[in-house]
Short mmCIF file of C-alpha atoms and ligand atoms in Angstrom, two decimals:
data_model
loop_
_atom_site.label_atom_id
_atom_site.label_comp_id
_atom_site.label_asym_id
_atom_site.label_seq_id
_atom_site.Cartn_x
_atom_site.Cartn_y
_atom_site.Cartn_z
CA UNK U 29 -7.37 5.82 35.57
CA UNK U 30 -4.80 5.15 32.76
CA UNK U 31 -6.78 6.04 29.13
CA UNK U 32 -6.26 6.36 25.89
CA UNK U 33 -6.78 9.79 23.96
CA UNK U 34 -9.47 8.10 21.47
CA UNK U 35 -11.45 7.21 24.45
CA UNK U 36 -11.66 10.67 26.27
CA UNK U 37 -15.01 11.31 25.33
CA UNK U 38 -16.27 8.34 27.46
CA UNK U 39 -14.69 9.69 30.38
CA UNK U 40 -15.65 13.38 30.50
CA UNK U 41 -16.12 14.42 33.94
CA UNK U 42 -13.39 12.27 35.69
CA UNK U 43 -10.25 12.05 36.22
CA UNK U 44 -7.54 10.27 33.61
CA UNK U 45 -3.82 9.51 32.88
CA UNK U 46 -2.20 10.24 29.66
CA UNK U 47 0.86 8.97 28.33
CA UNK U 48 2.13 10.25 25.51
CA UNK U 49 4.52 12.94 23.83
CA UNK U 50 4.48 17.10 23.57
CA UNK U 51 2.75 17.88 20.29
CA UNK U 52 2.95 21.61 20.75
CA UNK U 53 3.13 23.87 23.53
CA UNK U 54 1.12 26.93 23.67
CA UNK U 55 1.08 29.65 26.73
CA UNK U 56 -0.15 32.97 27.67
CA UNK U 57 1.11 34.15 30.77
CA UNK U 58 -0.16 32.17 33.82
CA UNK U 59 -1.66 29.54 31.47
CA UNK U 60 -0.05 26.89 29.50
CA UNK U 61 -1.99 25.09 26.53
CA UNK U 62 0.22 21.63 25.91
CA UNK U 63 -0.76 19.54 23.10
CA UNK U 64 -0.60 15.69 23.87
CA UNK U 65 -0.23 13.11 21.60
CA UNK U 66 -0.49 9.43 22.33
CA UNK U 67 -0.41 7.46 19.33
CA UNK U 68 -4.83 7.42 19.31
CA UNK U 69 -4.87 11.13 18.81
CA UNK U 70 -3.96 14.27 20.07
CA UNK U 71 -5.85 16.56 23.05
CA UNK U 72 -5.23 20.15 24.26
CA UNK U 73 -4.40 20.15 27.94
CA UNK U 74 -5.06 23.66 29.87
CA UNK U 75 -2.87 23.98 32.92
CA UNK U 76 -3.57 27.22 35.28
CA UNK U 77 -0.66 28.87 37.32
CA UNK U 78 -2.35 29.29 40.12
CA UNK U 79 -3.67 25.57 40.44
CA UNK U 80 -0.68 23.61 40.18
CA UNK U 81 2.56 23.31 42.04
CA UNK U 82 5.71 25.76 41.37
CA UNK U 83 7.92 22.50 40.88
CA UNK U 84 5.23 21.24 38.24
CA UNK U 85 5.13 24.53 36.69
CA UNK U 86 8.93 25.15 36.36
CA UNK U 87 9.29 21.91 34.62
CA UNK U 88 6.44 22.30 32.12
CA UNK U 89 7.48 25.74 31.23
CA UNK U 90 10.91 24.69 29.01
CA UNK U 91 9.49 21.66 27.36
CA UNK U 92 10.23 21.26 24.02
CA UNK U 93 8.22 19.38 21.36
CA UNK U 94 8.35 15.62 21.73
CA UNK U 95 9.14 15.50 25.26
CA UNK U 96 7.65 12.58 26.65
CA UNK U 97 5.30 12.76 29.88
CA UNK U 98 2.89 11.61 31.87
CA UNK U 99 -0.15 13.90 32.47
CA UNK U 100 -3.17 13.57 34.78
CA UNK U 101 -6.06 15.70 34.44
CA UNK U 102 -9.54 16.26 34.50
CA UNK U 103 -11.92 15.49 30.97
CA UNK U 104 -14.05 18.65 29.93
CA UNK U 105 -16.40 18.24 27.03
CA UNK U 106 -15.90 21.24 24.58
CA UNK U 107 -17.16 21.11 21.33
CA UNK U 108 -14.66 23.88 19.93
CA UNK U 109 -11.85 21.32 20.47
CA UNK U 110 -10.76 18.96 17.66
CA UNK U 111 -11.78 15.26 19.55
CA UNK U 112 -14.94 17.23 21.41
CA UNK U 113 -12.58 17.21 24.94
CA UNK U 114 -9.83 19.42 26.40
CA UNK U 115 -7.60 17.97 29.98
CA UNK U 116 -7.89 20.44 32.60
CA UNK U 117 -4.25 19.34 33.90
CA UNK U 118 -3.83 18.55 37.85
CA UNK U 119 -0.57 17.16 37.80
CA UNK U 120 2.01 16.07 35.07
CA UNK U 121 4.93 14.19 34.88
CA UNK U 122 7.98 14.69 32.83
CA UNK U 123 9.63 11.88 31.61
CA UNK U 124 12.53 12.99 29.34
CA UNK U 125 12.68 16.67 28.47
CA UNK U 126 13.48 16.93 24.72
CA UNK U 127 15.01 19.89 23.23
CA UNK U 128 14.90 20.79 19.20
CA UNK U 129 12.82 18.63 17.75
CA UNK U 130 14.03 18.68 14.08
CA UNK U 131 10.73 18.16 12.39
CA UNK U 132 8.77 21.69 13.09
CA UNK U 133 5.69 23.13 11.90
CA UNK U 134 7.16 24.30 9.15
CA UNK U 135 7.83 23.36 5.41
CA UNK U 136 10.71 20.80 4.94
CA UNK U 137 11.97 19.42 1.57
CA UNK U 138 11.35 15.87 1.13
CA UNK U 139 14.76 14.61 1.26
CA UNK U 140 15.29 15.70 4.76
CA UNK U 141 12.10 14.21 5.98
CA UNK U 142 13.14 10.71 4.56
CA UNK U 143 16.21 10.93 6.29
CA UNK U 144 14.31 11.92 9.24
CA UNK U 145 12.21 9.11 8.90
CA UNK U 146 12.03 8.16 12.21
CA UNK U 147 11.04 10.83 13.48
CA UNK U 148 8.68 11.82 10.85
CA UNK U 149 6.20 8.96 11.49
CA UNK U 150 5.10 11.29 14.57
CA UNK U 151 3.80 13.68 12.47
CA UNK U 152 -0.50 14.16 11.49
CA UNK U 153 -0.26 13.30 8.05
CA UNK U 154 2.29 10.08 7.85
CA UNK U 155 0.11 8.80 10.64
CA UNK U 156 -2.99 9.33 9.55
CA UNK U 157 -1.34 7.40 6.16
CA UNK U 158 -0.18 4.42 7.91
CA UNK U 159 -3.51 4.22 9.83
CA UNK U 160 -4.79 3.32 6.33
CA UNK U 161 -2.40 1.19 4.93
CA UNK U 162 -3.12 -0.68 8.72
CA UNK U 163 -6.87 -0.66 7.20
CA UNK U 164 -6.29 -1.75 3.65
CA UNK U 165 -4.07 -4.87 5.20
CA UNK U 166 -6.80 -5.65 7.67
CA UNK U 167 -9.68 -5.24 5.17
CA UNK U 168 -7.12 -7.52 2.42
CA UNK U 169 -7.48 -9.95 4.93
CA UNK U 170 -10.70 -10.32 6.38
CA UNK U 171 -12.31 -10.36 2.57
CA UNK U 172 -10.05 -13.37 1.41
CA UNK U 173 -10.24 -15.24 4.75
CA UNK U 174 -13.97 -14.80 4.67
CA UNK U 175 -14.16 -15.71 1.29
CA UNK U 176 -12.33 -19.06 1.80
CA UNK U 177 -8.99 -18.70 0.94
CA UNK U 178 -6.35 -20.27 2.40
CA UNK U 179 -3.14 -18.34 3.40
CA UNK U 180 -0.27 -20.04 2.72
CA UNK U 181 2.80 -18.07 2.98
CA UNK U 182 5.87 -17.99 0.09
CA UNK U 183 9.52 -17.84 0.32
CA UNK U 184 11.51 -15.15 0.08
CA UNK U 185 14.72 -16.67 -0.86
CA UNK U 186 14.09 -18.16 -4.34
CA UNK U 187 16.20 -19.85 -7.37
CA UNK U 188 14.97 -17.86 -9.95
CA UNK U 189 12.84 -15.03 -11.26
CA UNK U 190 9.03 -14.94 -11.70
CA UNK U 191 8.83 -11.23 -12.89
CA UNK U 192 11.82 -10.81 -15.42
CA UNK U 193 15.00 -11.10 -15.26
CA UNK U 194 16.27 -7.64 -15.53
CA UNK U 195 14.95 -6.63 -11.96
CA UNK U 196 16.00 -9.38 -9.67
CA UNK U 197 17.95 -8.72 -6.50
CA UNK U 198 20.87 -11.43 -6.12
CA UNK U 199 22.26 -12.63 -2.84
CA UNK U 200 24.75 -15.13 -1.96
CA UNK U 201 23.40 -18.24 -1.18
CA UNK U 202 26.30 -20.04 1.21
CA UNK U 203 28.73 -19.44 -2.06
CA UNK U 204 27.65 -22.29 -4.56
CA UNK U 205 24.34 -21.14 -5.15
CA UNK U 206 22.70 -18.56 -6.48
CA UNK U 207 19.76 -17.26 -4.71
CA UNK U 208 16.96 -14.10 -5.54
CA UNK U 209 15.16 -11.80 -3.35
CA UNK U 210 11.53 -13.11 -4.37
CA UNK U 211 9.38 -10.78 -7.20
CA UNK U 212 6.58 -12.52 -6.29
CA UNK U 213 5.24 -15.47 -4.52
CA UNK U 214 2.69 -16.78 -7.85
CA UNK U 215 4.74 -19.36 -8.99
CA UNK U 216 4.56 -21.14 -5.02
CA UNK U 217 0.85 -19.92 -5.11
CA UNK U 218 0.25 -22.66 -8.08
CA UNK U 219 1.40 -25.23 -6.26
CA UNK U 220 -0.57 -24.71 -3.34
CA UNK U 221 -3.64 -23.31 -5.26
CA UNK U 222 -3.29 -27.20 -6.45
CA UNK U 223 -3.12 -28.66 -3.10
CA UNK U 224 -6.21 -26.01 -1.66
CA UNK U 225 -7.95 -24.57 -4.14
CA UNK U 226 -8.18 -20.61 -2.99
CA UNK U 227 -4.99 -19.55 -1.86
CA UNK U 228 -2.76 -16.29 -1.03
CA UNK U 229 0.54 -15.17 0.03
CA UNK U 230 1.31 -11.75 1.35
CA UNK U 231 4.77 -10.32 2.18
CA UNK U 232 7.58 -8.42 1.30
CA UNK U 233 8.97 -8.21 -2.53
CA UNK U 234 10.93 -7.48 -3.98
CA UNK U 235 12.33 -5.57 -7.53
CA UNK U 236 15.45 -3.78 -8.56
CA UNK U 237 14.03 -1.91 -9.85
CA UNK U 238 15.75 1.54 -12.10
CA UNK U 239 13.33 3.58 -11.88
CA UNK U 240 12.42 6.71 -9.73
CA UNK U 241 8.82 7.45 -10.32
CA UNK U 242 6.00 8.10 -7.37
CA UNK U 243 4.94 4.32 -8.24
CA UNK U 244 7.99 2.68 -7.02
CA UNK U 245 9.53 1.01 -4.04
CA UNK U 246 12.27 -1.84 -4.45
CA UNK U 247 10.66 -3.36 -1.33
CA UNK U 248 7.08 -3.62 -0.89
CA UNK U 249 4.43 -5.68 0.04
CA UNK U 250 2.17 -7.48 -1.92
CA UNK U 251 -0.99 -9.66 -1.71
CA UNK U 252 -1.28 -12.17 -3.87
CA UNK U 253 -4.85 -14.39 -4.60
CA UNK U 254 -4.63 -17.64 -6.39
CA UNK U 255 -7.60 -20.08 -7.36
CA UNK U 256 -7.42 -23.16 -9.22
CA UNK U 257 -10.26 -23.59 -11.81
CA UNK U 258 -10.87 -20.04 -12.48
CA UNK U 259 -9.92 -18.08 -15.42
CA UNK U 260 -9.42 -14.69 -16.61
CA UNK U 261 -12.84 -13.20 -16.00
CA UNK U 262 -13.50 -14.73 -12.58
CA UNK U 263 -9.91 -12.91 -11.98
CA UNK U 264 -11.70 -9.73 -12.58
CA UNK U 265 -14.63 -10.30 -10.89
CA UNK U 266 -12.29 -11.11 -8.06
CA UNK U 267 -10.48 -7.99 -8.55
CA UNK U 268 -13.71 -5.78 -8.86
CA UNK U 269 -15.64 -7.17 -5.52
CA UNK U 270 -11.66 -6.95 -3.20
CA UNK U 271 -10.93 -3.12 -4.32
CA UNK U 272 -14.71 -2.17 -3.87
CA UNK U 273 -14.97 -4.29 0.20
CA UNK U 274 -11.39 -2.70 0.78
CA UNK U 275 -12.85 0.95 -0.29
CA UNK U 276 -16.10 0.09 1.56
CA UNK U 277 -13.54 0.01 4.63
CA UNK U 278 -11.36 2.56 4.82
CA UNK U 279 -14.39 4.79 4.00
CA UNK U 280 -16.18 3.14 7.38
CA UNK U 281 -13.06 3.10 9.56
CA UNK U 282 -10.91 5.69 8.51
CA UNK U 283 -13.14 9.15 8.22
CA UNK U 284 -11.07 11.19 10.81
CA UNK U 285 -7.64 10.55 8.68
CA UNK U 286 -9.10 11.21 5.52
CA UNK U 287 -10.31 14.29 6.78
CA UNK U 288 -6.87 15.21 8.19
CA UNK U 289 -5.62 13.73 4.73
CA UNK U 290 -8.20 16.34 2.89
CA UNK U 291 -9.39 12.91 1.03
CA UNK U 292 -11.99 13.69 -1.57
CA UNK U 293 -13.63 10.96 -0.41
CA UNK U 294 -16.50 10.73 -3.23
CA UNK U 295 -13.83 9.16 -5.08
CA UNK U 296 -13.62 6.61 -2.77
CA UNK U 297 -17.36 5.99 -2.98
CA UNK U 298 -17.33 5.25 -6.43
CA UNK U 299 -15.45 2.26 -6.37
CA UNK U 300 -18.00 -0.04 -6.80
CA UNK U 301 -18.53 -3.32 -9.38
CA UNK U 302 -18.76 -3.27 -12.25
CA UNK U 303 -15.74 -1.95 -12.83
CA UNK U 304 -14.85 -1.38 -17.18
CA UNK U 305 -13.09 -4.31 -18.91
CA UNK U 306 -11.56 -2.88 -21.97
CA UNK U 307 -9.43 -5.14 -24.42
CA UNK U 308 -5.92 -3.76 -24.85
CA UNK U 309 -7.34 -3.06 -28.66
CA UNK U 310 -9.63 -0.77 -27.41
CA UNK U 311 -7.75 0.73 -25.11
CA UNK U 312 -5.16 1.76 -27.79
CA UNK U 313 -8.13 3.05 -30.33
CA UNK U 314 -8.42 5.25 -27.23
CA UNK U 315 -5.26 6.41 -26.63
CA UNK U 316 -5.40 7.06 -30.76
CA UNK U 317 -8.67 9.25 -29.84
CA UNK U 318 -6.56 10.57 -27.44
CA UNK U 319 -3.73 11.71 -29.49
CA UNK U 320 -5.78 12.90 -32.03
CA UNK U 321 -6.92 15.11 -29.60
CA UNK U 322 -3.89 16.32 -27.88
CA UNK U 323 -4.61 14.52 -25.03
CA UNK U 324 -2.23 12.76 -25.48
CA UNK U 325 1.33 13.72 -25.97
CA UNK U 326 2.99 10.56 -28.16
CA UNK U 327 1.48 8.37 -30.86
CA UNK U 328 1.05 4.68 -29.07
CA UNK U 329 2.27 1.73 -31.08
CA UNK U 330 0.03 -1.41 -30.95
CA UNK U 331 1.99 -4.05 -29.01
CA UNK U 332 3.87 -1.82 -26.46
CA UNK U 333 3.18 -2.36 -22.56
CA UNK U 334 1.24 0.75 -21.69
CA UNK U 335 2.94 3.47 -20.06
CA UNK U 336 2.27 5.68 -16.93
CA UNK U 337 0.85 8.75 -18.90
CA UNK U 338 -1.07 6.05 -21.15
CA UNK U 339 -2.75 4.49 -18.03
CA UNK U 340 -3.89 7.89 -16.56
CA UNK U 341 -5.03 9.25 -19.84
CA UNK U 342 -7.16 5.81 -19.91
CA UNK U 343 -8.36 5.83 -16.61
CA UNK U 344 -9.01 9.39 -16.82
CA UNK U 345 -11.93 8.40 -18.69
CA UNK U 346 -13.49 6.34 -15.47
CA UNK U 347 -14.89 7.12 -12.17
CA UNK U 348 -13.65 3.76 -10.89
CA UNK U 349 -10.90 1.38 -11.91
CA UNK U 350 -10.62 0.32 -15.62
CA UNK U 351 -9.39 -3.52 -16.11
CA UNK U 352 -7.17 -3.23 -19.21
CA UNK U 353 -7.27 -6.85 -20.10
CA UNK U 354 -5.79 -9.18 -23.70
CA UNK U 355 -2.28 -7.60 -23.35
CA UNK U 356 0.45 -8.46 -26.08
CA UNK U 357 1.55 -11.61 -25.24
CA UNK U 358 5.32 -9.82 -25.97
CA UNK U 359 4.92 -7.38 -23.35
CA UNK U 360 3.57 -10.18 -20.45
CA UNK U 361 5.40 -12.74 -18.25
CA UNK U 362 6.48 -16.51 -19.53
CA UNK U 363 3.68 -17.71 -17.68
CA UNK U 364 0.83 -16.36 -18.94
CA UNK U 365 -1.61 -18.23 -20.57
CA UNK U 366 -2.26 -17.01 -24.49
CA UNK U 367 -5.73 -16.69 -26.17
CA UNK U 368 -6.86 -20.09 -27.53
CA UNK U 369 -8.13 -17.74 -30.78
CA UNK U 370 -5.59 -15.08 -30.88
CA UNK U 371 -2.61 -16.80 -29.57
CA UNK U 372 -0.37 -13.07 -30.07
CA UNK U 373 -2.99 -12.02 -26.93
CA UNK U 374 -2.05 -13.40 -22.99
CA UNK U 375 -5.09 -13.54 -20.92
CA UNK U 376 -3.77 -10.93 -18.42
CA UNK U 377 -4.82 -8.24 -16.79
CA UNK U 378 -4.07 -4.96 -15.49
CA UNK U 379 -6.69 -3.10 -13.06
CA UNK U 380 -5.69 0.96 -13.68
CA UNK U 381 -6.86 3.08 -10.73
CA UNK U 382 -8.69 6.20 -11.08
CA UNK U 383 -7.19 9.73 -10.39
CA UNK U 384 -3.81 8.72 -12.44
CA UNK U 385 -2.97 6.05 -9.79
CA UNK U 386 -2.02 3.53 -12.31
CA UNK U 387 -1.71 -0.12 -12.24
CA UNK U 388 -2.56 -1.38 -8.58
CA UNK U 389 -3.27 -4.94 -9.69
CA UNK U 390 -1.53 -7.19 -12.00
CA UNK U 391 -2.70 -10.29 -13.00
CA UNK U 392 -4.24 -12.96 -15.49
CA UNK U 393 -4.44 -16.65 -16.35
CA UNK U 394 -1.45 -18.96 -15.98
CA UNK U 395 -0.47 -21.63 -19.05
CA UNK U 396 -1.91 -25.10 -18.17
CA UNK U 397 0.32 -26.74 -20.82
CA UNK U 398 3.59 -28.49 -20.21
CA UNK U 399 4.82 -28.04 -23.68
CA UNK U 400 4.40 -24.29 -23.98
CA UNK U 401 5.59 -23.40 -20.48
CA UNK U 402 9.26 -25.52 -21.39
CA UNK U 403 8.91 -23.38 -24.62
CA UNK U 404 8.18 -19.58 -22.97
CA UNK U 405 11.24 -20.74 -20.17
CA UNK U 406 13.42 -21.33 -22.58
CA UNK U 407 12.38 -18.31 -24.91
CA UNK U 408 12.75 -16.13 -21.68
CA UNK U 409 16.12 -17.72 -21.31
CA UNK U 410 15.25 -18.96 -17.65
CA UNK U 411 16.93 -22.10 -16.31
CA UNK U 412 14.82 -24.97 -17.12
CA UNK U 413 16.42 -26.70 -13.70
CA UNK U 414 14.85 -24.11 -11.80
CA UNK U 415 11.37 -24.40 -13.19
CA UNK U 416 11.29 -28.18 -12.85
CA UNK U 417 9.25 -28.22 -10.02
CA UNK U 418 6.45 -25.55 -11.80
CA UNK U 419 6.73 -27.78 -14.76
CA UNK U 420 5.41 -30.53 -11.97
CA UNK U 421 2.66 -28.56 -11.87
CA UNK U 422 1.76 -28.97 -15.42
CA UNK U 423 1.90 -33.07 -15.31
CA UNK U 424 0.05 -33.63 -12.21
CA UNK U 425 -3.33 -32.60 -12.57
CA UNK U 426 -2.97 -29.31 -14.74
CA UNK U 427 -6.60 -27.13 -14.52
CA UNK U 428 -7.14 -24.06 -15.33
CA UNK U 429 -5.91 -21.42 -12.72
CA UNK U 430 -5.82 -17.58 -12.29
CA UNK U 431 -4.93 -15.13 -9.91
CA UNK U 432 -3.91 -11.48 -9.30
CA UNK U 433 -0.99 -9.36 -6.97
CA UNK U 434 -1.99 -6.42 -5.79
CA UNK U 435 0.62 -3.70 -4.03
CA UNK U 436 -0.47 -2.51 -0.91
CA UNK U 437 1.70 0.84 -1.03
CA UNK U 438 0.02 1.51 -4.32
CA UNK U 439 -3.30 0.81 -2.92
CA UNK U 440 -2.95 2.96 0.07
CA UNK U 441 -1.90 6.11 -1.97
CA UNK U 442 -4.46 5.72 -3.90
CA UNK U 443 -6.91 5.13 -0.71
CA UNK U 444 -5.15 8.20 1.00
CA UNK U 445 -5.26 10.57 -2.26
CA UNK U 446 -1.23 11.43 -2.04
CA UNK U 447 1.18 11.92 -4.16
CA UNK U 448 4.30 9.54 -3.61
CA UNK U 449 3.99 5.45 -2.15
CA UNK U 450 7.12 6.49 -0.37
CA UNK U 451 4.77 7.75 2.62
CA UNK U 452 2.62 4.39 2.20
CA UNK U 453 5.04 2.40 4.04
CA UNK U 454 6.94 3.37 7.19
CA UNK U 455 10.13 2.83 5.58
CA UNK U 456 10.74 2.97 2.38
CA UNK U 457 13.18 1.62 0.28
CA UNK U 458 13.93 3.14 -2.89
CA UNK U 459 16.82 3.40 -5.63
CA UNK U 460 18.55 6.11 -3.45
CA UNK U 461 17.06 5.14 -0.28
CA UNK U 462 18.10 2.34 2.20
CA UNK U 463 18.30 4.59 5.32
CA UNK U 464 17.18 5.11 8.16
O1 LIG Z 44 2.23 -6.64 -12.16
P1 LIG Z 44 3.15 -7.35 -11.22
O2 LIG Z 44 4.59 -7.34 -11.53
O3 LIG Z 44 2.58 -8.84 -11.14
C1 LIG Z 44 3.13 -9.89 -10.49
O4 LIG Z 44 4.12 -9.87 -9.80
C2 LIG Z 44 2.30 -11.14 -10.59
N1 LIG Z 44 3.17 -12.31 -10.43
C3 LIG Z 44 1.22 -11.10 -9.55
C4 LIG Z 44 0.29 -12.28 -9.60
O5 LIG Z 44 -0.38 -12.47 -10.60
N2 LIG Z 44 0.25 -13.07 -8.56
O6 LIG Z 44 2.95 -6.77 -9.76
C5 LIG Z 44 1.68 -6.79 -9.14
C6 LIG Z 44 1.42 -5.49 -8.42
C7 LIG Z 44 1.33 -4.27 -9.32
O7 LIG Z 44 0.08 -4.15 -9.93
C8 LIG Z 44 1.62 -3.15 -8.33
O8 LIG Z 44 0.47 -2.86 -7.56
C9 LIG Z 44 2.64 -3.79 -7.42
O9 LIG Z 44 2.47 -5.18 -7.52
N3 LIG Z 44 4.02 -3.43 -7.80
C10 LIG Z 44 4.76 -2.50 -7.19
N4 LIG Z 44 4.50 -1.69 -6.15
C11 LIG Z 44 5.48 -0.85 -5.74
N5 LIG Z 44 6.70 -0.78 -6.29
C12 LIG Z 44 7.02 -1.58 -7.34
N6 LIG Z 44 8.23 -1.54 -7.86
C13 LIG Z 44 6.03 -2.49 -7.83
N7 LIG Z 44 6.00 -3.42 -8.82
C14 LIG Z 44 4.77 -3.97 -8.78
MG1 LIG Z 45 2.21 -5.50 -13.78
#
């Protein structure tokens, strides 16, 4: 019977197939010790000279890592072996012999694995990575649609930009036009936030964005909530109950690759409401304590957009994310809504993750009135033609709306406890990277 390696252990006793891939090949004179990975896991196979075929023998014997084959064997429970089973091999089949594998068991620099990409996504590790992002889409998901929101997807060819201008990707548009890779589907969430009430949109963005840092992809995906009649709190409350059920998920679903990931996963267990809301105020009478201290390297200036040492030095402080809300209005987009008693304040937010993760949601408010969002366009020097149809949206049946994006590669590093978002997404595209 044809099984799958995460399954073994309800078949122990009989007889199964395996197809799958050479993992690693082990052997000790007339016993061979293949390693067989299928995509669910990976199982030790023993095969004994004496109990096979010469032919089946002979063709084992030169496999190289990777080869593909077919194996049928017998399922023994041993509790020594990593999945509790080992394959007492009968018969095998090869299906293409593959000879110098490039990716080995041993240390390789980071710029050859990217370009090795394809090949790398066999490995423990990068699997066990996407397994979670898989989780954090599927959790993403099942909390909105069970919360009643509607999904209702954005375009990715748009007319102009929604995050600044100064990281847009341009592409020709059938000559006349103009068109942009989208930053962000918000601005199309507000119109259909309007026409359902709880909305989202989750795809590919994109930002050209300069710079090189562990944080940054120029393509990745994004989830984006909207609600119409909500403001800046029930954003965070939003934000607080999604990161703690998405948590909650990978922690239930995903033990066995954070274990292979050597996830501390009492950090994961902390993420829990209530999360801290600190005003940006506080949050720079922190970073003052901070400095003071020698915690922190620079003086910050009040008004500045907080950097990526400023956010882990903050968050730092916290178990669990920290909701840095009442930015500068200066350092936020045209569309956020100001503070009806400090108007230099936009109600936004930024939701820091713990462990010096830094921002993995971005979000706020959006401006109800007509007037000031033709006045921030303009200021931003964004084609008014373009925003018509937002404007729209301000003189039929304006109300109060907020919402939040959240970047699923930044979310899944954080989830998996590595280093770089470039492993967070199976192929990454970066300001040196648009290969493989
Ligand atoms: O803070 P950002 O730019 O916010 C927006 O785009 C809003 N329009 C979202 C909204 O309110 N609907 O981006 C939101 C999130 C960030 O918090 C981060 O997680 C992720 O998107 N992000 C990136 N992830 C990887 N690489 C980049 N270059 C990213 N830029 C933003
Ligand atoms: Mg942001």
């Amino acid at each position: 019977m044809q099984t799958y390696i995460k399954d073994l252990l309800k078949h122990v006793g009989e007889e199964v197939t395996l197809k799958g891939w050479l993992y690693n090949m082990r052997s000790s004179g007339k016993l061979m010790f293949p390693q067989l990975r299928d995509g669910t896991g990976i199982v030790q196979g023993v095969v004994v000279k004496s109990s096979v075929s010469p032919e089946m023998w002979d063709a084992l014997k030169p496999l190289g890592q990777e080869s593909s084959l077919v194996v049928t064997g017998r399922v023994r429970e041993d509790e020594r072996a990593p999945g509790g089973v080992e394959i007492d091999v009968t018969n095998a089949e090869v299906i293409q012999s593959a000879h110098d594998f490039p990716i080995t068991p041993k240390e390789h620099g980071p710029e050859f694995l990217l370009d090795n990409r394809h090949l790398w996504l066999r490995s423990k590790k990068q699997h066990a990575i996407l397994k979670v992002r898989h989780t954090v889409v599927k959790a993403v998901r099942d909390f909105l649609d069970s919360d009643g929101f509607t999904l209702c997807d954005t375009p990715i060819f748009t007319p102009a930009a929604c995050e600044g201008t100064t990281t847009l990707f341009e592409v020709d548009y059938f000559g006349d036009e103009k068109a942009y890779l989208t930053q962000s589907g918000q601005l199309y969430n507000e119109a259909t936030a309007a026409a359902f009430g709880k909305v989202y949109c989750f795809g590919p963005t994109f930002r050209a964005e300069k710079s090189k840092t562990r944080r940054h992809l120029t393509e990745f995906w994004m989830v984006e909530p909207e609600m119409a009649y909500a403001t800046l709190d029930d954003v965070m409350s939003l934000a607080e109950r999604f990161l703690s059920f998405i948590a909650r998920r990978v922690l239930e679903t995903r033990q066995e690759e954070l274990k292979t990931l050597e996830r501390d996963t009492s950090k994961l267990e902390a993420i829990v409401p209530p999360f801290p809301r600190v005003h940006y105020d506080d949050a720079v009478k922190m970073l003052h304590e901070g400095f003071e201290q020698g915690a922190v390297e620079n003086k910050f200036e009040w008004g500045g957009d907080l950097g990526a040492p400023d956010e882990s030095y903050l968050s730092s402080k916290y178990d669990k994310p920290v909701m840095v809300h009442h930015y500068p209005a200066a350092v936020k987009a045209f569309y956020m809504k100001r503070d009806p008693e400090h108007d230099e304040y936009a109600l936004g937010v930024d939701v820091l993750a713990p462990e010096g993760y830094g921002e993995v949601i971005g979000g706020g408010e959006r401006t109800t009135s007509e007037e000031f969002l033709e006045q921030q366009i303009a200021a931003h020097g964004l084609p008014k033609e373009a925003f018509e149809w937002y404007l729209d949206l301000r003189r039929y049946g304006s109300v109060p709306h907020s919402g939040f994006g959240m970047g699923i590669e930044r979310c899944t590093a954080w989830m998996c406890g590595i280093e770089h978002i470039r492993e967070t997404i199976p192929f990454p595209r970066m300001l040196y990277r648009l290969k493989p």
